[in-house]
Short mmCIF file of C-alpha atoms in Angstrom, two decimals:
data_model
loop_
_atom_site.label_atom_id
_atom_site.label_comp_id
_atom_site.label_asym_id
_atom_site.label_seq_id
_atom_site.Cartn_x
_atom_site.Cartn_y
_atom_site.Cartn_z
CA MET A 1 -12.70 19.66 -8.24
CA ASN A 2 -11.76 18.46 -11.75
CA ASP A 3 -10.61 14.98 -12.83
CA LEU A 4 -6.90 15.91 -12.73
CA ALA A 5 -7.15 17.13 -9.15
CA GLN A 6 -9.01 13.98 -8.07
CA ASP A 7 -6.43 11.73 -9.73
CA LEU A 8 -3.54 13.59 -8.13
CA LEU A 9 -5.10 13.58 -4.65
CA ARG A 10 -5.78 9.84 -4.92
CA LYS A 11 -2.22 9.27 -6.03
CA HIS A 12 -0.92 11.40 -3.19
CA ALA A 13 -2.98 9.48 -0.64
CA ALA A 14 -1.44 6.23 -1.90
CA LEU A 15 2.09 7.65 -1.71
CA ALA A 16 1.42 9.01 1.78
CA GLN A 17 0.20 5.59 2.91
CA LYS A 18 3.42 3.96 1.71
CA ARG A 19 5.58 6.61 3.34
CA ARG A 20 3.74 6.40 6.65
CA MET A 21 5.58 3.15 7.42
CA TRP A 22 8.89 5.02 7.18
CA GLU A 23 8.07 7.97 9.36
CA PRO A 24 8.71 6.34 12.79
CA LEU A 25 12.15 5.20 11.59
CA TRP A 26 12.92 8.66 10.19
CA GLN A 27 11.79 10.21 13.45
CA ASP A 28 14.13 7.97 15.44
CA VAL A 29 17.05 8.91 13.21
CA ALA A 30 16.17 12.59 13.52
CA ASP A 31 15.77 12.39 17.30
CA PHE A 32 19.15 10.75 17.92
CA ILE A 33 21.39 11.63 14.96
CA ILE A 34 20.19 14.62 12.94
CA PRO A 35 18.14 16.81 15.29
CA ILE A 36 17.67 19.65 12.79
CA ARG A 37 15.36 17.29 10.86
CA GLU A 38 13.22 16.33 13.88
CA ASN A 39 10.12 17.95 12.40
CA ILE A 40 9.39 14.98 10.12
CA ASP A 41 5.62 15.16 10.48
CA ASN A 42 5.64 18.95 9.93
CA ASN A 43 3.45 19.66 12.95
CA ARG A 44 5.93 21.58 15.11
CA ASP A 45 6.24 25.33 15.28
CA VAL A 46 9.24 27.15 13.88
CA GLY A 47 12.03 27.44 16.45
CA PHE A 48 11.03 24.29 18.35
CA LYS A 49 13.50 22.88 20.87
CA PHE A 50 15.32 19.77 19.65
CA GLY A 51 17.97 17.30 20.81
CA ASP A 52 16.35 16.46 24.16
CA LYS A 53 16.88 12.70 23.65
CA ILE A 54 20.61 12.91 22.90
CA PHE A 55 22.97 12.04 25.76
CA ASP A 56 25.89 10.93 23.59
CA GLY A 57 26.91 13.13 20.66
CA THR A 58 29.09 10.53 18.92
CA ALA A 59 26.54 9.74 16.19
CA VAL A 60 25.72 13.42 15.60
CA TRP A 61 29.43 14.19 15.21
CA ALA A 62 30.21 11.10 13.12
CA CYS A 63 27.36 11.71 10.68
CA LYS A 64 28.34 15.35 10.24
CA LEU A 65 31.98 14.35 9.74
CA MET A 66 30.96 11.90 7.03
CA VAL A 67 28.96 14.60 5.26
CA ASP A 68 31.85 17.07 5.50
CA GLY A 69 34.19 14.40 4.15
CA LEU A 70 31.98 13.45 1.21
CA HIS A 71 31.42 17.11 0.36
CA GLY A 72 35.14 17.81 0.40
CA TYR A 73 36.18 14.62 -1.38
CA LEU A 74 33.48 14.73 -4.07
CA LEU A 75 32.37 18.27 -4.92
CA SER A 76 34.30 20.88 -3.01
CA PRO A 77 33.99 24.40 -4.46
CA ALA A 78 37.75 24.79 -3.98
CA ILE A 79 38.66 22.21 -6.64
CA GLN A 80 37.77 21.20 -10.18
CA TRP A 81 35.81 18.07 -9.38
CA PHE A 82 34.37 17.10 -12.77
CA LYS A 83 34.99 17.54 -16.46
CA LEU A 84 33.00 16.87 -19.62
CA ALA A 85 34.15 14.55 -22.38
CA MET A 86 32.68 12.96 -25.49
CA GLU A 87 31.97 9.24 -25.39
CA ASN A 88 33.19 9.09 -28.96
CA LYS A 89 36.97 9.27 -28.54
CA ASP A 90 37.51 10.56 -32.08
CA LEU A 91 35.21 13.49 -31.36
CA ASP A 92 36.80 14.07 -27.98
CA ALA A 93 40.20 14.40 -29.62
CA LEU A 94 39.06 17.30 -31.83
CA HIS A 95 40.42 20.66 -30.70
CA GLU A 96 37.16 22.51 -31.47
CA ILE A 97 35.13 20.05 -29.38
CA ARG A 98 37.56 20.25 -26.44
CA ILE A 99 37.35 24.06 -26.48
CA TRP A 100 33.54 23.91 -26.53
CA LEU A 101 33.41 21.38 -23.69
CA GLN A 102 35.82 23.46 -21.63
CA GLY A 103 33.61 26.51 -22.12
CA ALA A 104 30.55 24.51 -21.01
CA GLU A 105 32.42 23.30 -17.90
CA GLU A 106 33.37 26.86 -16.95
CA THR A 107 29.76 28.02 -17.36
CA ILE A 108 28.46 25.21 -15.13
CA TYR A 109 31.10 25.92 -12.48
CA LYS A 110 30.13 29.61 -12.49
CA THR A 111 26.47 28.65 -12.12
CA PHE A 112 27.26 26.43 -9.13
CA ASN A 113 29.38 29.13 -7.49
CA ARG A 114 26.86 31.94 -7.98
CA SER A 115 23.87 29.92 -6.82
CA GLY A 116 23.29 28.15 -3.53
CA PHE A 117 24.33 24.81 -4.98
CA TYR A 118 27.18 23.97 -2.62
CA ASP A 119 25.21 24.88 0.52
CA ASN A 120 22.26 22.81 -0.67
CA ALA A 121 24.57 19.97 -1.72
CA TRP A 122 25.88 19.75 1.86
CA MET A 123 22.34 19.45 3.25
CA PHE A 124 21.51 16.98 0.48
CA LEU A 125 24.40 14.74 1.56
CA TYR A 126 23.33 15.14 5.21
CA ASP A 127 19.82 13.85 4.41
CA GLY A 128 21.21 10.92 2.42
CA CYS A 129 23.63 9.83 5.14
CA SER A 130 20.97 10.08 7.88
CA ILE A 131 17.40 9.81 6.59
CA GLY A 132 18.54 7.69 3.65
CA THR A 133 16.54 9.63 1.03
CA ALA A 134 17.68 13.06 -0.17
CA CYS A 135 15.90 15.28 -2.68
CA MET A 136 17.08 18.39 -4.53
CA TYR A 137 14.95 20.53 -6.85
CA MET A 138 16.45 22.50 -9.76
CA GLU A 139 14.82 25.17 -11.89
CA TYR A 140 15.77 28.21 -13.96
CA ASP A 141 14.92 31.53 -12.32
CA PRO A 142 14.34 34.26 -14.95
CA VAL A 143 14.77 36.99 -12.35
CA LEU A 144 18.16 35.75 -11.20
CA ARG A 145 19.00 34.58 -14.74
CA GLY A 146 20.40 31.37 -13.37
CA VAL A 147 19.59 27.95 -12.00
CA VAL A 148 18.31 27.69 -8.42
CA TYR A 149 18.90 24.62 -6.25
CA GLU A 150 16.83 23.65 -3.23
CA THR A 151 17.31 20.64 -0.94
CA ILE A 152 13.84 19.70 0.26
CA HIS A 153 13.02 18.56 3.79
CA PRO A 154 12.42 14.77 3.73
CA GLY A 155 9.11 15.32 5.53
CA GLU A 156 7.79 17.22 2.49
CA ILE A 157 8.44 14.68 -0.26
CA PHE A 158 6.63 11.55 -1.41
CA ILE A 159 8.33 9.54 -4.17
CA GLU A 160 7.71 6.65 -6.53
CA ASP A 161 10.00 4.58 -8.77
CA ASP A 162 9.54 3.55 -12.37
CA ILE A 163 9.85 -0.11 -13.34
CA TYR A 164 13.65 0.19 -13.39
CA GLY A 165 13.94 1.57 -9.88
CA ASN A 166 14.54 5.19 -10.87
CA VAL A 167 12.51 7.94 -9.20
CA ASP A 168 10.18 9.50 -11.76
CA THR A 169 7.40 10.87 -9.50
CA VAL A 170 7.71 13.37 -6.67
CA HIS A 171 4.85 14.90 -4.70
CA ARG A 172 5.88 17.78 -2.47
CA VAL A 173 3.71 19.20 0.31
CA ARG A 174 4.71 22.80 0.90
CA ASN A 175 3.39 25.50 3.22
CA LEU A 176 2.83 28.83 1.47
CA THR A 177 1.38 32.06 2.72
CA ALA A 178 -1.31 33.75 0.63
CA LYS A 179 1.24 36.38 -0.35
CA GLN A 180 3.75 33.73 -1.51
CA ALA A 181 1.02 31.94 -3.46
CA GLU A 182 0.18 35.16 -5.28
CA GLU A 183 3.86 35.68 -6.18
CA LEU A 184 4.17 32.10 -7.41
CA PHE A 185 0.92 31.64 -9.34
CA GLY A 186 -0.49 35.12 -9.96
CA TYR A 187 -3.64 36.64 -8.48
CA ASP A 188 -6.04 35.43 -11.18
CA SER A 189 -5.10 31.74 -10.67
CA LEU A 190 -5.77 31.73 -6.92
CA PRO A 191 -8.85 30.13 -5.34
CA GLN A 192 -11.34 32.65 -3.96
CA HIS A 193 -10.57 31.94 -0.32
CA VAL A 194 -6.86 32.68 -0.93
CA LYS A 195 -7.80 35.97 -2.59
CA ASP A 196 -9.84 36.77 0.52
CA LEU A 197 -6.84 35.91 2.71
CA LEU A 198 -4.75 38.42 0.80
CA LYS A 199 -7.05 41.11 2.19
CA THR A 200 -7.54 39.77 5.71
CA ASN A 201 -4.43 37.70 6.61
CA PRO A 202 -1.89 37.53 3.76
CA TYR A 203 0.70 35.74 5.95
CA LYS A 204 -1.46 32.80 6.93
CA GLU A 205 0.05 29.52 5.72
CA GLU A 206 -1.78 26.79 3.85
CA GLU A 207 -0.67 23.44 2.45
CA TRP A 208 -0.05 23.24 -1.27
CA LEU A 209 0.80 20.13 -3.27
CA HIS A 210 3.29 20.15 -6.16
CA CYS A 211 3.14 16.99 -8.28
CA VAL A 212 5.76 16.10 -10.91
CA TYR A 213 5.25 12.86 -12.83
CA PRO A 214 5.69 11.34 -16.33
CA ARG A 215 3.11 12.58 -18.82
CA LYS A 216 1.49 9.78 -20.80
CA ASN A 217 0.77 11.77 -23.95
CA TRP A 218 3.73 14.07 -24.42
CA ASP A 219 4.96 15.62 -27.62
CA LYS A 220 8.70 15.98 -28.11
CA SER A 221 8.27 18.49 -30.93
CA SER A 222 5.84 20.74 -29.05
CA LEU A 223 7.01 23.96 -27.41
CA LEU A 224 4.03 24.05 -25.03
CA SER A 225 4.90 23.34 -21.39
CA VAL A 226 1.73 21.23 -21.00
CA LYS A 227 3.12 18.84 -23.64
CA LYS A 228 6.50 18.30 -22.02
CA LYS A 229 7.72 14.85 -20.99
CA TYR A 230 7.16 15.46 -17.26
CA ALA A 231 3.94 17.04 -16.05
CA SER A 232 3.85 19.61 -13.25
CA ALA A 233 0.70 20.52 -11.31
CA TRP A 234 0.17 22.75 -8.23
CA LEU A 235 -2.90 22.13 -6.06
CA ASN A 236 -4.35 23.90 -3.07
CA LYS A 237 -4.94 20.99 -0.68
CA SER A 238 -7.82 22.55 1.23
CA THR A 239 -9.94 23.02 -1.91
CA GLY A 240 -8.37 20.50 -4.29
CA THR A 241 -8.01 23.24 -6.90
CA VAL A 242 -5.33 22.97 -9.60
CA VAL A 243 -3.91 26.48 -9.86
CA LYS A 244 -1.01 25.85 -12.24
CA GLU A 245 -0.23 23.16 -14.79
CA SER A 246 2.98 23.03 -16.83
CA GLY A 247 5.84 20.63 -17.53
CA TYR A 248 9.56 19.92 -17.82
CA GLU A 249 11.79 18.52 -20.55
CA MET A 250 13.86 16.73 -17.91
CA PHE A 251 12.90 15.49 -14.46
CA PRO A 252 13.68 18.51 -12.20
CA TYR A 253 14.55 16.47 -9.08
CA ALA A 254 17.67 14.61 -8.05
CA VAL A 255 16.72 11.92 -5.52
CA TRP A 256 19.48 9.94 -3.87
CA ARG A 257 19.00 6.76 -1.83
CA PHE A 258 22.19 5.83 0.06
CA TYR A 259 21.25 2.15 0.16
CA LYS A 260 18.22 0.83 -1.65
CA SER A 261 16.23 -2.38 -1.48
CA GLY A 262 14.59 -3.50 -4.69
CA LYS A 263 11.17 -3.47 -3.01
CA GLU A 264 11.40 0.01 -1.49
CA ALA A 265 11.29 3.40 -3.15
CA ASN A 266 12.85 5.18 -0.17
CA GLY A 267 16.42 4.53 0.83
CA ARG A 268 18.25 3.40 3.90
CA SER A 269 21.34 4.96 5.40
CA PRO A 270 24.39 4.35 7.61
CA ALA A 271 22.46 6.12 10.37
CA MET A 272 19.73 3.48 10.21
CA TYR A 273 22.27 0.65 10.47
CA ALA A 274 23.87 2.44 13.41
CA LEU A 275 20.58 3.28 15.13
CA GLN A 276 20.56 0.40 17.62
CA ASP A 277 24.13 1.16 18.65
CA VAL A 278 23.22 4.84 18.88
CA LYS A 279 20.28 4.13 21.15
CA GLY A 280 22.38 1.78 23.28
CA SER A 281 25.14 4.37 23.54
CA ASN A 282 22.63 7.02 24.59
CA VAL A 283 21.25 4.74 27.32
CA MET A 284 24.78 4.00 28.53
CA SER A 285 25.78 7.65 28.44
CA LYS A 286 22.68 8.64 30.37
CA THR A 287 23.44 5.94 32.93
CA LEU A 288 27.09 6.99 33.17
CA LEU A 289 26.06 10.60 33.65
CA GLY A 290 23.92 9.46 36.55
CA ALA A 291 26.77 7.35 37.87
CA ALA A 292 29.20 10.25 37.63
CA GLN A 293 26.75 12.50 39.43
CA MET A 294 26.19 9.78 42.04
CA SER A 295 29.97 9.55 42.57
CA VAL A 296 30.54 13.26 43.11
CA ASP A 297 27.22 13.94 44.80
CA PRO A 298 26.22 10.69 46.58
CA PRO A 299 23.09 10.22 48.71
CA LEU A 300 23.46 10.89 52.43
CA ASN A 301 22.51 9.18 55.68
CA ILE A 302 21.24 11.96 57.96
CA PRO A 303 20.01 11.53 61.51
CA ALA A 304 16.34 12.37 61.80
CA GLU A 305 16.96 15.14 64.32
CA LEU A 306 19.19 16.97 61.77
CA ILE A 307 16.41 17.50 59.20
CA GLY A 308 16.79 21.00 57.80
CA LYS A 309 20.06 21.58 59.67
CA VAL A 310 22.62 20.05 57.27
CA GLU A 311 24.88 22.22 55.11
CA TRP A 312 26.16 19.82 52.44
CA ARG A 313 28.49 22.17 50.58
CA PRO A 314 32.16 23.10 50.60
CA ARG A 315 33.13 24.55 53.99
CA GLY A 316 29.67 23.84 55.36
CA TYR A 317 29.20 23.71 59.15
CA ASN A 318 27.22 20.87 60.72
CA TYR A 319 26.87 20.86 64.50
CA PHE A 320 25.94 17.77 66.50
CA ALA A 321 25.98 16.82 70.19
CA SER A 322 27.38 13.32 69.85
CA ALA A 323 30.26 12.34 67.59
CA ASP A 324 28.60 9.10 66.57
CA ARG A 325 25.54 11.00 65.26
CA GLN A 326 27.21 12.31 62.05
CA VAL A 327 26.21 12.80 58.45
CA SER A 328 27.72 10.12 56.15
CA THR A 329 27.60 9.16 52.46
CA ILE A 330 26.10 5.96 51.12
CA ASN A 331 28.54 3.61 49.36
CA THR A 332 26.90 2.98 45.92
CA ASN A 333 29.53 0.43 44.75
CA ILE A 334 29.51 1.95 41.23
CA ASN A 335 32.14 0.44 38.91
CA TYR A 336 32.49 3.42 36.60
CA PRO A 337 35.44 2.18 34.43
CA ILE A 338 33.56 -0.96 33.29
CA GLY A 339 30.59 1.11 32.19
CA ARG A 340 32.87 3.54 30.39
CA ASP A 341 34.61 0.74 28.46
CA SER A 342 31.26 -0.59 27.22
CA ALA A 343 30.19 2.90 26.13
CA GLU A 344 33.45 3.45 24.25
CA ALA A 345 32.98 0.13 22.41
CA LYS A 346 29.54 1.32 21.27
CA GLN A 347 30.96 4.67 20.19
CA GLU A 348 33.69 2.96 18.18
CA MET A 349 31.10 0.85 16.35
CA ILE A 350 29.06 3.97 15.57
CA GLU A 351 32.15 5.58 14.05
CA LYS A 352 32.66 2.52 11.84
CA HIS A 353 29.12 2.85 10.48
CA PHE A 354 29.97 6.39 9.33
CA PHE A 355 33.47 5.55 7.95
CA VAL A 356 35.15 7.91 10.40
CA ASP A 357 38.44 5.99 10.06
CA PHE A 358 38.54 6.93 6.35
CA PHE A 359 37.86 10.64 6.79
CA LEU A 360 40.27 10.92 9.76
CA MET A 361 42.92 8.62 8.34
CA LEU A 362 45.84 10.99 8.90
CA ALA A 363 44.67 12.23 12.29
CA ASN A 364 44.27 8.68 13.59
CA ALA A 365 47.48 7.28 12.09
CA GLU A 366 49.67 5.52 14.66
CA ARG A 367 52.78 6.77 12.91
CA GLN A 368 53.77 9.29 10.28
CA MET A 369 53.06 7.84 6.83
CA THR A 370 54.70 8.59 3.51
CA ALA A 371 52.69 10.14 0.69
CA THR A 372 52.64 6.80 -1.12
CA GLU A 373 51.31 4.99 1.96
CA VAL A 374 48.61 7.63 2.39
CA MET A 375 47.51 7.24 -1.22
CA GLU A 376 47.41 3.46 -0.98
CA LYS A 377 45.36 3.53 2.21
CA GLN A 378 43.00 6.10 0.70
CA GLY A 379 42.51 3.80 -2.27
CA GLU A 380 41.71 0.83 -0.05
CA LYS A 381 39.15 2.80 1.95
CA ALA A 382 37.68 4.39 -1.18
CA ILE A 383 36.89 0.95 -2.58
CA ILE A 384 34.64 0.29 0.42
CA LEU A 385 32.62 3.41 -0.41
CA GLY A 386 32.56 2.56 -4.12
CA ALA A 387 29.02 1.17 -4.39
CA SER A 388 27.48 3.99 -2.35
CA ILE A 389 29.37 6.67 -4.25
CA SER A 390 28.39 5.09 -7.56
CA ARG A 391 24.70 5.42 -6.66
CA LEU A 392 25.26 8.99 -5.46
CA ASN A 393 26.93 9.90 -8.76
CA ARG A 394 24.28 8.22 -10.89
CA GLU A 395 21.17 9.34 -9.03
CA SER A 396 22.12 12.87 -8.08
CA ILE A 397 25.44 14.41 -9.06
CA SER A 398 25.36 13.31 -12.71
CA ARG A 399 21.67 14.21 -12.92
CA THR A 400 22.40 17.64 -11.44
CA ILE A 401 25.16 18.33 -13.97
CA ASP A 402 23.02 17.01 -16.84
CA LEU A 403 20.01 19.10 -15.86
CA THR A 404 22.12 22.22 -15.29
CA PHE A 405 23.74 21.75 -18.71
CA ASP A 406 20.33 21.24 -20.35
CA ILE A 407 18.81 24.34 -18.74
CA LEU A 408 21.78 26.55 -19.62
CA PHE A 409 21.89 25.17 -23.17
CA ARG A 410 18.18 25.77 -23.77
CA LYS A 411 18.51 29.31 -22.44
CA GLY A 412 21.41 29.99 -24.80
CA ILE A 413 23.89 30.51 -21.95
CA ILE A 414 25.90 27.51 -23.16
CA GLN A 415 26.58 27.96 -26.87
CA PRO A 416 25.86 25.21 -29.44
CA PRO A 417 28.75 22.89 -30.39
CA PRO A 418 30.84 23.75 -33.45
CA PHE A 419 28.87 21.15 -35.46
CA ASP A 420 25.95 18.77 -34.95
CA VAL A 421 27.48 16.17 -32.65
CA GLU A 422 24.23 14.20 -32.34
CA GLU A 423 24.64 12.95 -35.90
CA THR A 424 28.08 11.58 -35.06
CA ASP A 425 27.27 9.65 -31.87
CA GLY A 426 28.11 12.71 -29.80
CA ASN A 427 26.95 11.77 -26.30
CA ILE A 428 28.61 13.71 -23.49
CA GLN A 429 29.91 11.86 -20.45
CA ILE A 430 30.98 13.15 -17.03
CA GLU A 431 34.36 12.31 -15.57
CA TYR A 432 34.84 12.90 -11.84
CA LEU A 433 38.09 14.44 -10.66
CA GLY A 434 37.57 14.79 -6.90
CA PRO A 435 40.00 13.24 -4.41
CA LEU A 436 37.71 10.27 -3.71
CA ALA A 437 37.24 9.46 -7.40
CA GLN A 438 40.98 9.81 -7.95
CA ALA A 439 41.71 7.49 -5.01
CA GLN A 440 39.40 4.84 -6.47
CA LYS A 441 40.87 5.15 -9.96
CA ARG A 442 44.41 5.14 -8.61
CA MET A 443 43.81 1.93 -6.67
CA PHE A 444 42.57 0.06 -9.72
CA SER A 445 44.80 1.61 -12.39
CA THR A 446 48.15 1.47 -10.60
CA GLN A 447 47.99 -1.52 -8.26
CA GLY A 448 48.31 -4.11 -11.01
CA ILE A 449 51.26 -2.37 -12.67
CA LYS A 450 53.18 -1.84 -9.44
CA ALA A 451 52.54 -5.35 -8.13
CA GLY A 452 53.33 -6.93 -11.50
CA ILE A 453 56.66 -5.12 -11.89
CA GLU A 454 57.61 -5.98 -8.32
CA VAL A 455 56.88 -9.67 -8.85
CA ALA A 456 58.62 -9.80 -12.25
CA ALA A 457 61.75 -7.85 -11.21
CA PRO A 458 63.83 -10.99 -10.37
CA ILE A 459 62.89 -12.52 -13.73
CA PHE A 460 63.92 -9.33 -15.55
CA GLN A 461 67.35 -9.56 -13.93
CA LEU A 462 67.85 -13.19 -14.94
CA PHE A 463 66.32 -12.85 -18.40
CA PRO A 464 66.50 -9.20 -19.56
CA GLU A 465 64.80 -10.07 -22.85
CA THR A 466 61.52 -10.63 -20.96
CA MET A 467 61.25 -6.86 -20.47
CA ASP A 468 60.29 -6.69 -24.13
CA LEU A 469 56.83 -7.88 -23.06
CA ILE A 470 56.13 -4.51 -21.41
CA ASP A 471 55.09 -1.36 -23.21
CA ALA A 472 57.07 0.97 -20.95
CA ASP A 473 55.46 4.13 -22.34
CA ALA A 474 51.92 2.86 -21.79
CA ALA A 475 52.66 1.52 -18.30
CA THR A 476 54.38 4.73 -17.20
CA GLY A 477 51.51 6.81 -18.57
CA LEU A 478 48.96 4.75 -16.66
CA LEU A 479 50.94 5.09 -13.44
CA LEU A 480 51.33 8.85 -13.78
CA ARG A 481 47.65 9.37 -14.63
CA GLY A 482 46.66 7.10 -11.76
CA TYR A 483 48.45 9.43 -9.37
CA GLY A 484 46.77 12.51 -10.80
CA PHE A 485 49.58 13.70 -13.09
CA PRO A 486 48.02 16.47 -15.25
CA GLU A 487 47.48 15.88 -18.94
CA GLN A 488 49.21 19.18 -19.70
CA GLY A 489 52.41 17.64 -18.35
CA PHE A 490 52.52 14.92 -21.01
CA ASN A 491 54.31 15.47 -24.31
CA GLU A 492 52.47 14.62 -27.50
CA GLU A 493 53.57 11.49 -29.37
CA ALA A 494 55.14 13.55 -32.15
CA LYS A 495 57.20 15.53 -29.66
CA VAL A 496 58.29 12.36 -27.86
CA LYS A 497 59.35 10.92 -31.23
CA ASN A 498 61.33 14.06 -32.07
CA ILE A 499 63.05 13.99 -28.67
CA ARG A 500 64.00 10.35 -29.07
CA ASP A 501 65.11 10.83 -32.67
CA GLY A 502 67.29 13.73 -31.56
CA ARG A 503 68.75 11.67 -28.73
CA ARG A 504 69.43 8.74 -31.08
CA LYS A 505 71.01 11.06 -33.68
CA ALA A 506 73.18 12.66 -31.01
CA LYS A 507 74.35 9.21 -29.87
CA GLU A 508 75.10 8.21 -33.46
CA GLU A 509 77.06 11.41 -34.05
CA GLN A 510 78.93 10.89 -30.80
CA ALA A 511 79.70 7.30 -31.75
CA MET A 512 80.86 8.43 -35.19
CA ALA A 513 83.04 11.13 -33.67
CA GLU A 514 84.49 8.63 -31.26
CA SER A 515 85.10 6.23 -34.16
CA ILE A 516 86.81 8.97 -36.18
CA ASN A 517 88.94 9.91 -33.23
CA THR A 518 89.86 6.27 -32.78
CA ASP A 519 90.81 5.94 -36.45
CA ALA A 520 92.83 9.15 -36.26
CA ASP A 521 94.65 7.86 -33.22
CA THR A 522 95.38 4.62 -35.07
CA LEU A 523 96.71 6.45 -38.12
CA ARG A 524 98.76 8.70 -35.90
CA SER A 525 100.17 5.68 -34.12
CA VAL A 526 101.01 4.05 -37.48
CA ALA A 527 102.62 7.26 -38.69
CA ASP A 528 104.62 7.55 -35.54
CA ALA A 529 105.67 3.95 -35.90
CA ASN A 530 106.67 4.49 -39.53
CA LYS A 531 108.58 7.63 -38.63
CA LYS A 532 110.38 5.79 -35.88
CA SER A 533 111.11 2.91 -38.20
CA LYS A 534 112.59 5.26 -40.84
CA THR A 535 114.71 6.92 -38.18
CA ASN A 536 116.02 3.55 -37.08
CA ILE A 537 116.88 2.56 -40.70
CA ALA A 538 118.67 5.89 -41.26
CA ASP A 539 120.66 5.44 -38.08
CA MET A 540 121.57 1.90 -39.13
CA LEU A 541 122.70 3.04 -42.60
CA ASN A 542 124.77 5.81 -41.12
CA HIS A 543 126.36 3.39 -38.74
CA ASN A 544 127.14 0.96 -41.54
CA LEU A 545 128.55 3.74 -43.70
CA GLU A 546 130.81 4.89 -40.91
CA SER A 547 131.99 1.33 -40.44
CA ILE A 548 132.87 1.00 -44.14
CA LEU A 549 134.68 4.30 -44.18
CA GLN A 550 136.74 3.28 -41.25
#
């Protein structure tokens, strides 16, 4: 065993000791809320029976609903849920850059759709909402010519934070058969006993340890994998033999902690906060099941001489000599409704822990709501999830997009930008477009405008000049964007100016035409008046002349 193997095994023992304190809590969560993860300690056979401790399925359903909701609201394959943009707004406005970013987005979306990303993302969210710590591994597969994504069972991973609270070390314990080990590492790298197993029992499983951690002496300019920023080492645990050593440019794991204490590397979850209510609800449900069974199938008082002679079934026949020697039920005095009310109160609290009211907002609405009311309520609920979603975006979704972009760029699948953007402060940022992100943005970007206009409306009526304080174009644009109005629907400033100039010119021409018509009418009236006046003078002269002649 070399020095590297000894150091890694010592490190792993320390990480395992820290995680051991979490395992009973994880096991409780798995037993009562997420039974498919019951094998936390990895000592059960494949196909083991699970769910024996669950008597009330409320928590199982609520947790799954929350995962379905987050998956649909955040990263559904049916929608465009993110886009790339440059932090430098001047760069982002360049047509060539926008075309390049759009091409990169399309390539990433195709990678997600062709791989198992969305299936693994669902399980990733499930682990985060229940166990509290979720881990996804990403790597380029040269055979598939694409990125592979794998959500790892929480029982297999051991993590450690850096000084800023970000996970930078992951040890994974994985069972591999001798045949799988040969495919992964090559025959020549295998320990001798594994080579022997290939001949005698190639499908026997052994524990292997994969360690990924920051490399102290790494070389950014080196092309060698053993000089990369993050070291990677595979060990056979039974012999302590390092069979493969390499590295990564970027940390290949996305680790999400739903809630995180500053003193703990692992995370906590809504399931953990709900656990006491879940256990109480299970006890109540088990008791109520017994009570229900007691009510429909109560114990019996049977005379001793009728032992073995009672038919307690529908249309059963029981014969006795004396009418007062009859079989009767025992009154258990069970108050079933009171017990049911208490159980329903527990179930309602469990649903609150998993934000069921948010994800079933329309189904649970007491009345039919307008689209505006639905959007406003979604915004209010989305704010409550804001902190948790922010950590999810930062620790996992953004990291996944960044790592996928980096892998595809290094493999030449994403083409280089039209010019060197790094020299011009060309950092790329991720903007989320999913329904939940839109609801959060809409709440913050539109609420102030709508409320402000509503409050100021009476003042505008009394003092119309106060409306000059508002930039109507900017306010309308913010409102429309807040409600998801597409950018393609907006006119460019130049086009808006041309439209308004044309409208103003048309009004001026109309006013001029109206003015000309008015002047013409005036002249016509004057002419008519003059004509009438001349006629009157001529008539008067004629009359006078006739008078003289007479």
